[in-house]
Structure formats: structure tokens, C-alpha cells
mmCIF file of C-alpha atoms in Angstrom:
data_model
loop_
_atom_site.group_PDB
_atom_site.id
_atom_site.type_symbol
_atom_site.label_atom_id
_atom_site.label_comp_id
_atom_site.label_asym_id
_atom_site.label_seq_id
_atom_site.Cartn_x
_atom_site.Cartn_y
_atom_site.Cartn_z
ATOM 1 C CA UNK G 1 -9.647 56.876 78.518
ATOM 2 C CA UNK G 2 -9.298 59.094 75.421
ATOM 3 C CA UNK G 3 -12.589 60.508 73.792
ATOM 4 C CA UNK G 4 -13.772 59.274 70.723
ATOM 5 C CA UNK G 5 -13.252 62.320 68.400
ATOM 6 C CA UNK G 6 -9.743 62.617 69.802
ATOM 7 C CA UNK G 7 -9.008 58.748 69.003
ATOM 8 C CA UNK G 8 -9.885 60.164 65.320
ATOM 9 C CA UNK G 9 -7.320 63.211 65.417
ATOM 10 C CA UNK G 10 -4.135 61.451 66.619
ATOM 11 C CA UNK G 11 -5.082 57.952 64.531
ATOM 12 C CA UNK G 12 -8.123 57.364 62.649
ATOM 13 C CA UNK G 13 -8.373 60.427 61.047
ATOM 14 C CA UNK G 14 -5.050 61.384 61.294
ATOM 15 C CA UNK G 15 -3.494 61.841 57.509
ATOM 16 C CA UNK G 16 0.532 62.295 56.329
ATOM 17 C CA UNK G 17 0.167 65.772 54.618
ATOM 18 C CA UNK G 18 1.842 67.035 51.850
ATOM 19 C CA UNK G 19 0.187 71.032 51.207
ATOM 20 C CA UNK G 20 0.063 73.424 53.522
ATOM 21 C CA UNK G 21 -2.022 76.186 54.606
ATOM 22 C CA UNK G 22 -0.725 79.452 54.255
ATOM 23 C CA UNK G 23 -1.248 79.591 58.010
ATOM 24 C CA UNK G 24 2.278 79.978 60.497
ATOM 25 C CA UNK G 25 3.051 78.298 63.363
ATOM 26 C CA UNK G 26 4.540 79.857 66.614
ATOM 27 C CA UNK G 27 7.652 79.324 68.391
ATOM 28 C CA UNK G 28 5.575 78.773 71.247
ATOM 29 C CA UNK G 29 3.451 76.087 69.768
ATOM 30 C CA UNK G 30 7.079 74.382 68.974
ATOM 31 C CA UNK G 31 7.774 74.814 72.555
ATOM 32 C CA UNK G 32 4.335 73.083 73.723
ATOM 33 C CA UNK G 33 4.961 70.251 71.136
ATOM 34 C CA UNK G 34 8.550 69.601 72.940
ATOM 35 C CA UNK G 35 6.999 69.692 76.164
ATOM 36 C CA UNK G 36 4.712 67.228 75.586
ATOM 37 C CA UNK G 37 7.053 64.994 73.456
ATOM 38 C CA UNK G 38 9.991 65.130 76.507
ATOM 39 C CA UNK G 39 7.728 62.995 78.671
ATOM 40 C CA UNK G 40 7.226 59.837 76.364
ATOM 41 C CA UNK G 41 9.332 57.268 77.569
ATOM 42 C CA UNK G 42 13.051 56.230 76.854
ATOM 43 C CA UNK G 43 15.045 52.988 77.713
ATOM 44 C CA UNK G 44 17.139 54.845 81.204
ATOM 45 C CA UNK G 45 15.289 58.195 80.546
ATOM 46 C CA UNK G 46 18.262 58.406 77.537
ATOM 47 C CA UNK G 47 16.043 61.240 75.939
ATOM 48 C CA UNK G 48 18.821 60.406 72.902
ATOM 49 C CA UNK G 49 16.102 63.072 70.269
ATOM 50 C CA UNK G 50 17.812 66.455 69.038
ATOM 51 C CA UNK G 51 15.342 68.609 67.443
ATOM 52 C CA UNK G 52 16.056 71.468 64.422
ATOM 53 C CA UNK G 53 12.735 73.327 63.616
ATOM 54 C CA UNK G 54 13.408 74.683 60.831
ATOM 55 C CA UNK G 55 10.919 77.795 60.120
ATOM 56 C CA UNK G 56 13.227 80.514 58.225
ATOM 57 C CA UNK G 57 13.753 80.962 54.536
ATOM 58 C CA UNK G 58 17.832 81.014 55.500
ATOM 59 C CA UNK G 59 16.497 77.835 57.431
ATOM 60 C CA UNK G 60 15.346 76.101 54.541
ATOM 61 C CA UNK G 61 17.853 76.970 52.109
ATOM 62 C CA UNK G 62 19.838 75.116 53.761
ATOM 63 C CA UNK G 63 17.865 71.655 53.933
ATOM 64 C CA UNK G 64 17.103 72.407 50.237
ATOM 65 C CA UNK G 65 20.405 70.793 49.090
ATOM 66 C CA UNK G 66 19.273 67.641 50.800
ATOM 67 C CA UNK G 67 15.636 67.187 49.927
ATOM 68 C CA UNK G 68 14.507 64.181 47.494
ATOM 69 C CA UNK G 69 12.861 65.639 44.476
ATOM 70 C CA UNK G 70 9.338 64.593 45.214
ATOM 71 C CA UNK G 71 9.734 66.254 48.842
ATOM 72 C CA UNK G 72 11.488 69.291 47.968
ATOM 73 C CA UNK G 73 7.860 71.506 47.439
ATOM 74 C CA UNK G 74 6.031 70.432 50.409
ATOM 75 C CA UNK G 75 8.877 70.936 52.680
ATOM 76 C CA UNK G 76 10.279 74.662 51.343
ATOM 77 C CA UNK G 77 6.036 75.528 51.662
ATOM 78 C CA UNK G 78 5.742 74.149 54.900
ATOM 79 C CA UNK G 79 5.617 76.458 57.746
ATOM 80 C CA UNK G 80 7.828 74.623 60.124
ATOM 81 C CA UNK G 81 10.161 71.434 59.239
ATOM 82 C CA UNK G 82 11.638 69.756 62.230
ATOM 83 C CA UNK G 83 14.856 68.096 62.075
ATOM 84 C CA UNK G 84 14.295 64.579 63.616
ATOM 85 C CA UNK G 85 18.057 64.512 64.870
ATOM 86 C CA UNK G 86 19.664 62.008 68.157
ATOM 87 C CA UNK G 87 22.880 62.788 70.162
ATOM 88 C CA UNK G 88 25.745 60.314 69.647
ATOM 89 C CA UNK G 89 26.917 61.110 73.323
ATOM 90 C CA UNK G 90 23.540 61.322 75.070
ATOM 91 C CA UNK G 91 24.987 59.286 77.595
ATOM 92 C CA UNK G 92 26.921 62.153 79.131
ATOM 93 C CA UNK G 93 23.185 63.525 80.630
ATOM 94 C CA UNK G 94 22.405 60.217 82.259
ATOM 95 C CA UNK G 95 23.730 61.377 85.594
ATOM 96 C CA UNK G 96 21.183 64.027 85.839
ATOM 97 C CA UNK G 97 18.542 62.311 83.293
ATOM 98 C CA UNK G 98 18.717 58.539 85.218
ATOM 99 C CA UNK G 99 19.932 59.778 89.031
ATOM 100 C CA UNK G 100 19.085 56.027 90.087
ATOM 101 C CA UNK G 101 21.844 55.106 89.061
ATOM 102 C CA UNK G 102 25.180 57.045 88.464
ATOM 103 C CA UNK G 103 26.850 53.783 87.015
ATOM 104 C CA UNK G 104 24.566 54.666 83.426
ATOM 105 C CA UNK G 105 26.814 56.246 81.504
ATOM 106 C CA UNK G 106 29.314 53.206 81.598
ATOM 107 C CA UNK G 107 26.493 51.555 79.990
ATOM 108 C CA UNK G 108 27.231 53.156 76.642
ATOM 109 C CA UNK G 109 30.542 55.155 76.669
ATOM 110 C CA UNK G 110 33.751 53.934 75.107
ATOM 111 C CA UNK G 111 34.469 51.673 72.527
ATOM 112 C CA UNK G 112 33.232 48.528 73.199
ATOM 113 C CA UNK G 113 29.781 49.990 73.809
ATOM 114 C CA UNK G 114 29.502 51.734 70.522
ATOM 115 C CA UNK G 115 26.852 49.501 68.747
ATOM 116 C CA UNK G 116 25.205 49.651 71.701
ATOM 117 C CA UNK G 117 25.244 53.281 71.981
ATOM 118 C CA UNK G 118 24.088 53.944 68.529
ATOM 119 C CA UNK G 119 21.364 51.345 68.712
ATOM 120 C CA UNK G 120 19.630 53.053 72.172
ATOM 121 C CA UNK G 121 20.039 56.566 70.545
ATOM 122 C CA UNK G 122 18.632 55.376 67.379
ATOM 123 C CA UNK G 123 15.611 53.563 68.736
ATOM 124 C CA UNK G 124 14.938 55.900 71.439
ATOM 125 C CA UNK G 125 15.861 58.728 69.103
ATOM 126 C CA UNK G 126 12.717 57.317 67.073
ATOM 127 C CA UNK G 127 10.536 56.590 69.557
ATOM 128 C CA UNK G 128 10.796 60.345 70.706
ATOM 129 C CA UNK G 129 9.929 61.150 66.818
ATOM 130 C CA UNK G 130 6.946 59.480 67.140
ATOM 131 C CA UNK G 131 5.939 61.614 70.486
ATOM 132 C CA UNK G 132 6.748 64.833 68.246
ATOM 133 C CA UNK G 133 4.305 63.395 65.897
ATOM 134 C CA UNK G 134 1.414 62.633 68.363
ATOM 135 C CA UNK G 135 2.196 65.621 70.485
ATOM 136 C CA UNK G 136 1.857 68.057 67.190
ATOM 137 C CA UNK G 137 -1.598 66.032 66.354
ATOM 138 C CA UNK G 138 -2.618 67.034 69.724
ATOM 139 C CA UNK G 139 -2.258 70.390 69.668
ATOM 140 C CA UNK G 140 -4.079 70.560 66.098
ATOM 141 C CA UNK G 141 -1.128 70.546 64.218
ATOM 142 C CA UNK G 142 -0.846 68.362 61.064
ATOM 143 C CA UNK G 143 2.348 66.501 60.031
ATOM 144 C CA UNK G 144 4.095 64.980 57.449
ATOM 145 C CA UNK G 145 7.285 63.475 58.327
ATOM 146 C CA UNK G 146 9.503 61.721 55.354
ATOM 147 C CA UNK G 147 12.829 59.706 55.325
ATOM 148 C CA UNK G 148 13.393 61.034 51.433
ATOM 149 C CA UNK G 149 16.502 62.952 51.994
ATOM 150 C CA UNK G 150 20.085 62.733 51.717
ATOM 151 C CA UNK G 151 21.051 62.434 55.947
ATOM 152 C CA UNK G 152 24.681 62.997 55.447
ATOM 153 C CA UNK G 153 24.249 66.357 53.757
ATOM 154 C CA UNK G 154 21.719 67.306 56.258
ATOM 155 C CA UNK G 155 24.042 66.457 59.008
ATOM 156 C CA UNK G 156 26.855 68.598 57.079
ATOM 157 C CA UNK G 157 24.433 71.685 57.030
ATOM 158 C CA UNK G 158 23.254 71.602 60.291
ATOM 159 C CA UNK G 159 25.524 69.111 62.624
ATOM 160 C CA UNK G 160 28.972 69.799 61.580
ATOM 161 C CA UNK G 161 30.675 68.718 64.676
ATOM 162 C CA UNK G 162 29.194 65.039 64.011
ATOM 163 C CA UNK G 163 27.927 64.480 67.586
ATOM 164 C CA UNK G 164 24.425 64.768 66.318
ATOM 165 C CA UNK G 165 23.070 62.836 63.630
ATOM 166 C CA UNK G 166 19.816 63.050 61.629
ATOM 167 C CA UNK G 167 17.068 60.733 61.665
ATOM 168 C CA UNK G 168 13.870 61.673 59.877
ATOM 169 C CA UNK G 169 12.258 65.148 58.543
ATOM 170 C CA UNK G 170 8.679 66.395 59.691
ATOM 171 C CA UNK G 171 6.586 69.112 58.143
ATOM 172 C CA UNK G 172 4.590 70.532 60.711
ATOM 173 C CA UNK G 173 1.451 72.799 59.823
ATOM 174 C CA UNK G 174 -2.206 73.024 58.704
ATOM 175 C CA UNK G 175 -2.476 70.661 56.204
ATOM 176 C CA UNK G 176 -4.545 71.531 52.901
ATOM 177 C CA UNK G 177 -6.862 68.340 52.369
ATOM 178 C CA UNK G 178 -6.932 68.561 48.915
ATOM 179 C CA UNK G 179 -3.334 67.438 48.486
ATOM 180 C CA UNK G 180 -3.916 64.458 50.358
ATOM 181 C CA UNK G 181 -3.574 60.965 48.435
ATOM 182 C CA UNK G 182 -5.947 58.517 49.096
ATOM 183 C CA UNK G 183 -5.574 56.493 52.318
ATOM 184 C CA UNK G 184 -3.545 53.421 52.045
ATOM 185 C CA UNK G 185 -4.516 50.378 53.573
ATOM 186 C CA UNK G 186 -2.823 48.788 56.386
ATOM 187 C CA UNK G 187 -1.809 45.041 57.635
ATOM 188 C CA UNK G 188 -4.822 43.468 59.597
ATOM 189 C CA UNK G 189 -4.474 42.426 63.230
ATOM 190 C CA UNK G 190 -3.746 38.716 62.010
ATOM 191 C CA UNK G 191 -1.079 39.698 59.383
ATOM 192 C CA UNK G 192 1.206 42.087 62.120
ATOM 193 C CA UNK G 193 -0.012 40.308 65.369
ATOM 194 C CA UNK G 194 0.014 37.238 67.159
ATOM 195 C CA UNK G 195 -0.887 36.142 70.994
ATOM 196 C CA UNK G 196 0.775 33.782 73.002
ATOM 197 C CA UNK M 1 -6.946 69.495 69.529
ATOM 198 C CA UNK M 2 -6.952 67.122 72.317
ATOM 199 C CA UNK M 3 -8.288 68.530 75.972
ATOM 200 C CA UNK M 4 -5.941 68.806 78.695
ATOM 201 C CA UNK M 5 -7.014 66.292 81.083
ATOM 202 C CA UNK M 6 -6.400 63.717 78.083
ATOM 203 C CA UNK M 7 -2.487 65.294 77.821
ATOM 204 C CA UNK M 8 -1.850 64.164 80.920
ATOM 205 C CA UNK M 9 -2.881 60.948 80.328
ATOM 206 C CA UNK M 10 -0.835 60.712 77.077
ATOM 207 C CA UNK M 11 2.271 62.724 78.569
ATOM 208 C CA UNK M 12 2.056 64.375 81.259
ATOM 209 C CA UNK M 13 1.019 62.265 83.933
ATOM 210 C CA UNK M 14 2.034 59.095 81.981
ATOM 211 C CA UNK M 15 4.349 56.883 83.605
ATOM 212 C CA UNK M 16 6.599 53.690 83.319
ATOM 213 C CA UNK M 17 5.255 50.959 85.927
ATOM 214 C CA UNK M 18 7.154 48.713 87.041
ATOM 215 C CA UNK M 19 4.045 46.861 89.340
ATOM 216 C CA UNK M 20 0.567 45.772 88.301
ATOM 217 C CA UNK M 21 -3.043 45.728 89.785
ATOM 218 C CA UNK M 22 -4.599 42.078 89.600
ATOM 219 C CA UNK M 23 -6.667 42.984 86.884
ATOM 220 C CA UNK M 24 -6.738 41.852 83.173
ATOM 221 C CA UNK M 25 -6.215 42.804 79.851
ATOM 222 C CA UNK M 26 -8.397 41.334 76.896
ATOM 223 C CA UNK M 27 -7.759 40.528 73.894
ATOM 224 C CA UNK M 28 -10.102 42.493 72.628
ATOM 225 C CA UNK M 29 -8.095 45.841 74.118
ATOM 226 C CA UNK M 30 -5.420 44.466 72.861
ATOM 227 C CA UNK M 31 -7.309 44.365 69.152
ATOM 228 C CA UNK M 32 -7.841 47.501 70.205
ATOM 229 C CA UNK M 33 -4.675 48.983 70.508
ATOM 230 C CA UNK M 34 -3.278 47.680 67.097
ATOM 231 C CA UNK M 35 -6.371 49.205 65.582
ATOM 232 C CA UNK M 36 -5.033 52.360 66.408
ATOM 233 C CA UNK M 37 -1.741 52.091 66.292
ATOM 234 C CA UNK M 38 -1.486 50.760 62.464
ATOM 235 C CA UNK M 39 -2.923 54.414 61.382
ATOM 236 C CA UNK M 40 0.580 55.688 62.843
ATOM 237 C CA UNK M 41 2.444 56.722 60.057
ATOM 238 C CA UNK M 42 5.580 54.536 58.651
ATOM 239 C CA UNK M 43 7.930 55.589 55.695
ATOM 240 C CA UNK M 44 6.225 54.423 52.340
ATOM 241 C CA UNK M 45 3.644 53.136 54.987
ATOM 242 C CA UNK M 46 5.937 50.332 55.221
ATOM 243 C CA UNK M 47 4.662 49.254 58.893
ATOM 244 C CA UNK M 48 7.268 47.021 59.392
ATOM 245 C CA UNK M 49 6.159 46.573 62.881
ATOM 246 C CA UNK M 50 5.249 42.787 64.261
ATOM 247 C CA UNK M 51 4.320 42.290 67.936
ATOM 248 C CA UNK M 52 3.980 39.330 69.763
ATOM 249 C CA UNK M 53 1.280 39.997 72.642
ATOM 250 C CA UNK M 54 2.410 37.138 75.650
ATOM 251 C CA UNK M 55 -0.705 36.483 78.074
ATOM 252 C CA UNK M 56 -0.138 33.167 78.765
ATOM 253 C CA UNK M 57 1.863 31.308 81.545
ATOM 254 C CA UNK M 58 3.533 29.526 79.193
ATOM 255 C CA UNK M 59 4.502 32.234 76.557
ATOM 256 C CA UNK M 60 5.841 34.142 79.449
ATOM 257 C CA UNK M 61 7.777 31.154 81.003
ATOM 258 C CA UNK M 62 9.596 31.055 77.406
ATOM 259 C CA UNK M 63 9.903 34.693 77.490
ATOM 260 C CA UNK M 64 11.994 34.298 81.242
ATOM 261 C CA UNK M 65 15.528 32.825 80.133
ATOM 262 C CA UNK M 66 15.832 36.086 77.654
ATOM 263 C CA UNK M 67 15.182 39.277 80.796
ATOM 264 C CA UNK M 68 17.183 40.747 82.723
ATOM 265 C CA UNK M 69 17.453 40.702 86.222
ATOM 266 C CA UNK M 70 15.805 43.690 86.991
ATOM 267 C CA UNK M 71 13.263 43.379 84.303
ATOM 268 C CA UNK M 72 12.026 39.844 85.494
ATOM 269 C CA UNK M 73 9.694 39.745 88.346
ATOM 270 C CA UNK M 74 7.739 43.149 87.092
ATOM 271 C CA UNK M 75 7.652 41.505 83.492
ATOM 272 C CA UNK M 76 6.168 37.877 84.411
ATOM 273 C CA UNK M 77 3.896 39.561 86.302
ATOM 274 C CA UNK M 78 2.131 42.375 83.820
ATOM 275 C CA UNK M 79 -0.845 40.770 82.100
ATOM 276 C CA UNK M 80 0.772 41.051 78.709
ATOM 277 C CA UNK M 81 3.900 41.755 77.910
ATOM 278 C CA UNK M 82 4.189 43.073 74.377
ATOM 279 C CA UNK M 83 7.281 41.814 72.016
ATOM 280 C CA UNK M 84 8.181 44.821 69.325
ATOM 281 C CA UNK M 85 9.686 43.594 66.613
ATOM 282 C CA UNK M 86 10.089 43.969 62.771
ATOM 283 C CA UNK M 87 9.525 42.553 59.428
ATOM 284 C CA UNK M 88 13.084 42.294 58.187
ATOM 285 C CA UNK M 89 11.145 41.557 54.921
ATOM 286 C CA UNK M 90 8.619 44.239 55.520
ATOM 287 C CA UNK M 91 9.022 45.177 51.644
ATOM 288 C CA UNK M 92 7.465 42.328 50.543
ATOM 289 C CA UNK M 93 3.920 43.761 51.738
ATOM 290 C CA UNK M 94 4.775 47.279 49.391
ATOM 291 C CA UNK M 95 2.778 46.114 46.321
ATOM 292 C CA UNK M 96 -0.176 46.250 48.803
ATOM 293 C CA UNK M 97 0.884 48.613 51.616
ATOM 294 C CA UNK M 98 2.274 51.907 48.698
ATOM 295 C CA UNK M 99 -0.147 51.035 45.765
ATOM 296 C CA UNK M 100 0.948 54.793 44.471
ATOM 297 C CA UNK M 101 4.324 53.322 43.670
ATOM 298 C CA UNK M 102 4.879 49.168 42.430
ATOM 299 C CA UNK M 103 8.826 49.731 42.105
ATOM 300 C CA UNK M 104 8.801 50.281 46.015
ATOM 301 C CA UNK M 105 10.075 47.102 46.711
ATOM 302 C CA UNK M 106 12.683 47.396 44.818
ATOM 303 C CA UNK M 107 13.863 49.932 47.041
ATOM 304 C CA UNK M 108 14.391 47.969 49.704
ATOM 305 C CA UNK M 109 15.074 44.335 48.398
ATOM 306 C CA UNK M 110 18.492 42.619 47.239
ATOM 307 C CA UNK M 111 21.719 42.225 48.976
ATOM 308 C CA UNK M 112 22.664 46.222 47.586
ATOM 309 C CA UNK M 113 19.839 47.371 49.487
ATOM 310 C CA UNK M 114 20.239 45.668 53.070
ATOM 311 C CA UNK M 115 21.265 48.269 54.904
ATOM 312 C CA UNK M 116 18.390 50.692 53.610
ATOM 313 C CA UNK M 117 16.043 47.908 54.903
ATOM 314 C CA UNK M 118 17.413 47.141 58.028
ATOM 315 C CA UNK M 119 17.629 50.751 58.981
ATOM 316 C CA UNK M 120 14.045 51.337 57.371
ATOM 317 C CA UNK M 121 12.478 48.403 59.617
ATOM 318 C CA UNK M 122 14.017 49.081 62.476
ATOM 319 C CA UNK M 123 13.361 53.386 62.345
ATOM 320 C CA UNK M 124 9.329 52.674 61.442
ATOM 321 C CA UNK M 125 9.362 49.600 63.577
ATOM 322 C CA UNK M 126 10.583 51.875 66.633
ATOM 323 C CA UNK M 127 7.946 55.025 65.520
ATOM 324 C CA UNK M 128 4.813 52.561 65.635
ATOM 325 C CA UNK M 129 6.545 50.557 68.686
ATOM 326 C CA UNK M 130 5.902 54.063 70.405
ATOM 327 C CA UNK M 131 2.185 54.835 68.512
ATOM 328 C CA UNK M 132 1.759 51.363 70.797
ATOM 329 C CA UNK M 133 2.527 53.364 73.774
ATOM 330 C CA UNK M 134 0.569 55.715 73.051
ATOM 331 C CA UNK M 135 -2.623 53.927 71.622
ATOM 332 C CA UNK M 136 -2.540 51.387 75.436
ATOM 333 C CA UNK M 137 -2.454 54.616 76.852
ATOM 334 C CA UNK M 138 -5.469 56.113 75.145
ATOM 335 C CA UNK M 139 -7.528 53.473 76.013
ATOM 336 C CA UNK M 140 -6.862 53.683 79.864
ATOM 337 C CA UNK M 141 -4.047 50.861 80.004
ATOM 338 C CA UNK M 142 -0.471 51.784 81.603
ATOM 339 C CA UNK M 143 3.179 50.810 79.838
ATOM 340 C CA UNK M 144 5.729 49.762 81.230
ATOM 341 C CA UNK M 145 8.430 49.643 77.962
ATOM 342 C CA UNK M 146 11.929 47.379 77.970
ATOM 343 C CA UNK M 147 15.323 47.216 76.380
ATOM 344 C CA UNK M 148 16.495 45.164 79.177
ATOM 345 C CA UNK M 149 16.518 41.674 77.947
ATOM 346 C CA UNK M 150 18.491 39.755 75.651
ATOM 347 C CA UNK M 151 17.069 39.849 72.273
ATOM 348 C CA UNK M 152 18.812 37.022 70.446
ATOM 349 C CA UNK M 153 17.430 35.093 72.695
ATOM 350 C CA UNK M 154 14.171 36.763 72.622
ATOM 351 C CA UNK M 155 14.405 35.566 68.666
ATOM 352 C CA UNK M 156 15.417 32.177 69.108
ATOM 353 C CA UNK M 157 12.182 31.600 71.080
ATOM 354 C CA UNK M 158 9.655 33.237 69.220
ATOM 355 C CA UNK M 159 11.060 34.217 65.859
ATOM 356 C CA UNK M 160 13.432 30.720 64.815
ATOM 357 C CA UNK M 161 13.061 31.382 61.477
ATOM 358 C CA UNK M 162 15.098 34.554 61.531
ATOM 359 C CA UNK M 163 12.678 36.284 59.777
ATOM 360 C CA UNK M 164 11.445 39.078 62.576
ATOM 361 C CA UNK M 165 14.132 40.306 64.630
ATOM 362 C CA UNK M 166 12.649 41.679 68.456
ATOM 363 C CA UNK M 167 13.278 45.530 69.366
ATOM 364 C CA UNK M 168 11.828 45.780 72.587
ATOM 365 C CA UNK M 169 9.229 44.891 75.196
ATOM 366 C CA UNK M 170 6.488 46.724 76.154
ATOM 367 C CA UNK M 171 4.512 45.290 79.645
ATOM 368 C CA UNK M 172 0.977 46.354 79.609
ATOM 369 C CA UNK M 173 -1.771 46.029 82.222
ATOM 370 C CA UNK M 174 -3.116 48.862 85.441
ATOM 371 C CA UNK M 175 -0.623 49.779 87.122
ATOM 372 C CA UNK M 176 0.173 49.904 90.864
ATOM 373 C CA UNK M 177 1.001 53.354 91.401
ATOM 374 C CA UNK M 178 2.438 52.458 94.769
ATOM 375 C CA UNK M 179 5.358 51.030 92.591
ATOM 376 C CA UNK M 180 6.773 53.657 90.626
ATOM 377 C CA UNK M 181 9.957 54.890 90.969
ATOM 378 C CA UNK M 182 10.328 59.376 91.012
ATOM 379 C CA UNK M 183 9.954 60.873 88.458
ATOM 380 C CA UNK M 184 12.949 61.636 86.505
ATOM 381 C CA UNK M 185 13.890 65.298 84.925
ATOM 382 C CA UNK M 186 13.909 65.572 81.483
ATOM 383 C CA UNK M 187 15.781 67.688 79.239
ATOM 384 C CA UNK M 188 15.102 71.646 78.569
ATOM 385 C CA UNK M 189 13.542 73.314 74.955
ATOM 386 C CA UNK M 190 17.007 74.924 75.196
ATOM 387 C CA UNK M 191 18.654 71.572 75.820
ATOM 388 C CA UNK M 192 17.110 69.240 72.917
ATOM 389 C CA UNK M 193 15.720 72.085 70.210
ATOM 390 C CA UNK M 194 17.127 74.735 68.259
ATOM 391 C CA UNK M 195 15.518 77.191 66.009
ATOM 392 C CA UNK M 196 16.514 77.591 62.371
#
């Protein structure tokens, strides 16, 4: 069981941020959020999420190009932005990723598995985005991760070979509170949920 | 920032079971989980998440025809098995969910836009399928998350409208640790991150 306080830094509490505090962020607190994040669980261990943290000015010249108007400021100020990306061909890891079984990477390689393929990297790929998320609250990081940018021209700027392809952005820093919007609400337990 | 015993709950130590202990799960922990997990944060707070929490002997005997081999005995017997699914209409809750913006809909709705909104679902769908994971896992529950399992005909039992489509299944319960398979590697920092 998780403490109270921390229930209120990786949910309750927990806000989408959009200023920054002119406060950096190491490489090696990149390197903790990663290796907390690797350990969250994927359908055959796939581990299908590529990650770009993006943290120089070259860096972010480069994602400029791609950024949505309304996200361009907060992600050029934040200290880090991380490149939610997946790996068309994560497949070809399985034999060392899922050694129970060496027959894996049939699962999803070739043709006739390419949906199938693309919809395991894609929801894993997400599900690992989501672990980057938590793992950065954990460490006292804030985040705000957005889906308002052009993918394709991010892909072109920092995936040229096409094997990877991006999913979402996420600003990772010290949030400034007084940028926050207000809190929206959310769908009640009866609205999202039922029991059977 | 989150103390370290509580990391290895959340990551470190955190495992996929595949066996349970004899021991419930209420519905009030399961209350509990969604109560955290809705604060997980969804493009244009969108939470297009819907989950079907299966207790019963009869929900789960409707749940059988649609698992996979492997995935049977371990899933009929967890206490609950969660079903992940999405909203393909999640946009229809905007006006309420993104007061900031009452054109957000629009985004998303219309035969021009179906493509935006069945990637959008199924992306923020997956992120707060895995703020599930983590949120059971908080409160001293163990996962045991699917893709193993025939989803149309996941849908046709519990979804016949067409209206949520299933994305995976999440068993929850305490597990047997006596069950678990190793541990499998992960990838590197080197291997899944680059620096920019």
C-alpha cells in the first residue's frame, strides 16, 4: 500500500502543466525515469516505447516545426520534452525480451501480421507513456504531455528511417502553478464503470 | 517524490501473476481504483476509457468463449478480471469533460474526423488502461494484464451495441507468488532513449 500524500502526487494532486520553472533537469534523472518506466508491463514483454528527450536548443528547433500553436511556448520553455515514440519492428527483441518462447516474433512479423503489429506497438507503446508519466511524478517531476502536434513532421525530424513512429509529446519539469487552468472534472464511477 | 520501498511496489518489484490467493476484492477497492485512476491525464481530458469490472460467476462464464488458451484458467480464476475498453463516442462527454474549449467536439465528431477519434480513444484509452495498473497497485492489489483473448467476441458479449470497443484485460486480485513465471530482461537507456 501507497501512502496517502503519495496517492496525492501521482493522482489527486497531480496537475497537466503548462509553465515551467526555470529549474533543469539531469540526464540522470531521465535515466531514473526510464528505469522505472521499463518495468511496467507489456503484452509478451514487447517493450514496443522509443523515447527522444529532447533537452537542447538544437533539440528543440527541431520539434518547433511540428508544434500546434497553443503548445509551441510551453514546450520550447520546458526543460526536457520527451518524444513518446514506438518501434514498428519491436518484434525483432522478443527473443531476448520474451525467452519463453522463441516462436514470438512470428507473432507479429510479415505481412499478414501487420495490423496486428501496429496495434501491440501502439497500445503497448502507450501504456509505456503512461509509466513515463507516473515514473516522472514519482521522482518529483511534473509533466505535461500533449497530442497537439503534427506526428508526421516529427517523425521526419527525428525518425527518418520510418521504423520508429511518434506517439505523444511530454514536457517534463517543475511546473509553475500559476499557469495551471483550473481542474476539469472527470466521469463518475457510474458514467465510465460497470460490474458484472 | 515517492519513497523507495513504494517504487518497488509500483515498478520495481511489480509483477504480472498469472495465480491468485483465495482472497477477495471489493467493490469498494475497486471504487477505489477508478478514483484514482480518472485523475490520469487524457488528451483534452477526453477519458475515453470504459471498464467493465467481472466478479461474478456468471460475467466470467460469458467472458470464457472470448480467452485464449493460455489466458483461461488464470483469468476465471482472479477475483475480477477488468475489461479496458473505450468510448468510441468519447467526444460526446467534451462539452463537460474540456469546458475551456465548446468546439472540442467538433474535433473529433463526423465521418471526416473518424480516424482522429479512433486513434484518440484508443491512445488515452490505453494511457488510463495503464494509470489502472498502476492505481490496483497502489492500493496493495496485484495485475495480471491481457491481450490474449479475442476481442470481437469480447464486444459481442458485453458491448452489442457497438458502441465501446474492448482493448484489453486486466485480472486483479493477491497474487500467488509461487506462480510467476522469471522475470524477463528489459531493454537498456541506450536501447529505448536517445538524447536530443
Amino acid at each position: 500500500m501507497i501512502d496517502d500524500r503519495s496517492l496525492d502526487t501521482l493522482f489527486r494532486n497531480a496537475r497537466t502543466h503548462n509553465g515551467w520553472q526555470p529549474r533543469p533537469v539531469s540526464d540522470d534523472q531521465l535515466r531514473a525515469i526510464y528505469d522505472l518506466m521499463k518495468w511496467g508491463p507489456t503484452s509478451a514483454n514487447s517493450s514496443p516505447a522509443r523515447i527522444v528527450f529532447v533537452r537542447t536548443r538544437e533539440g528543440k528547433e527541431r520539434l518547433r516545426p511540428a508544434l500546434s500553436a497553443g503548445n509551441t511556448e510551453k514546450t520550447m520553455s520546458a526543460p526536457v520534452t520527451a518524444i513518446v515514440a514506438y518501434d514498428t519492428r519491436f518484434y525483432e527483441h522478443l527473443p531476448r525480451l520474451f525467452p519463453h518462447n522463441q516462436a514470438a516474433p512470428s507473432w507479429f512479423s510479415g505481412p499478414q501480421n501487420k495490423a496486428v503489429a501496429e496495434t501491440t506497438a501502439f497500445r503497448n507503446g502507450s501504456l509505456q507513456g503512461a509509466y513515463l508519466i507516473i515514473a516522472a511524478r514519482t521522482l518529483g517531476l511534473d509533466v505535461g504531455a500533449m497530442s497537439g502536434f503534427d506526428n508526421a513532421k516529427v517523425d521526419e525530424a527525428f525518425f527518418p528511417d520510418r521504423r520508429f513512429r511518434s506517439n505523444f509529446l511530454c514536457n517534463i519539469g517543475y511546473g509553475d502553478p500559476t499557469k495551471l487552468f483550473d481542474r476539469s472534472p472527470r466521469l463518475s464511477f457510474e458514467e465510465a464503470c460497470a460490474l458484472a
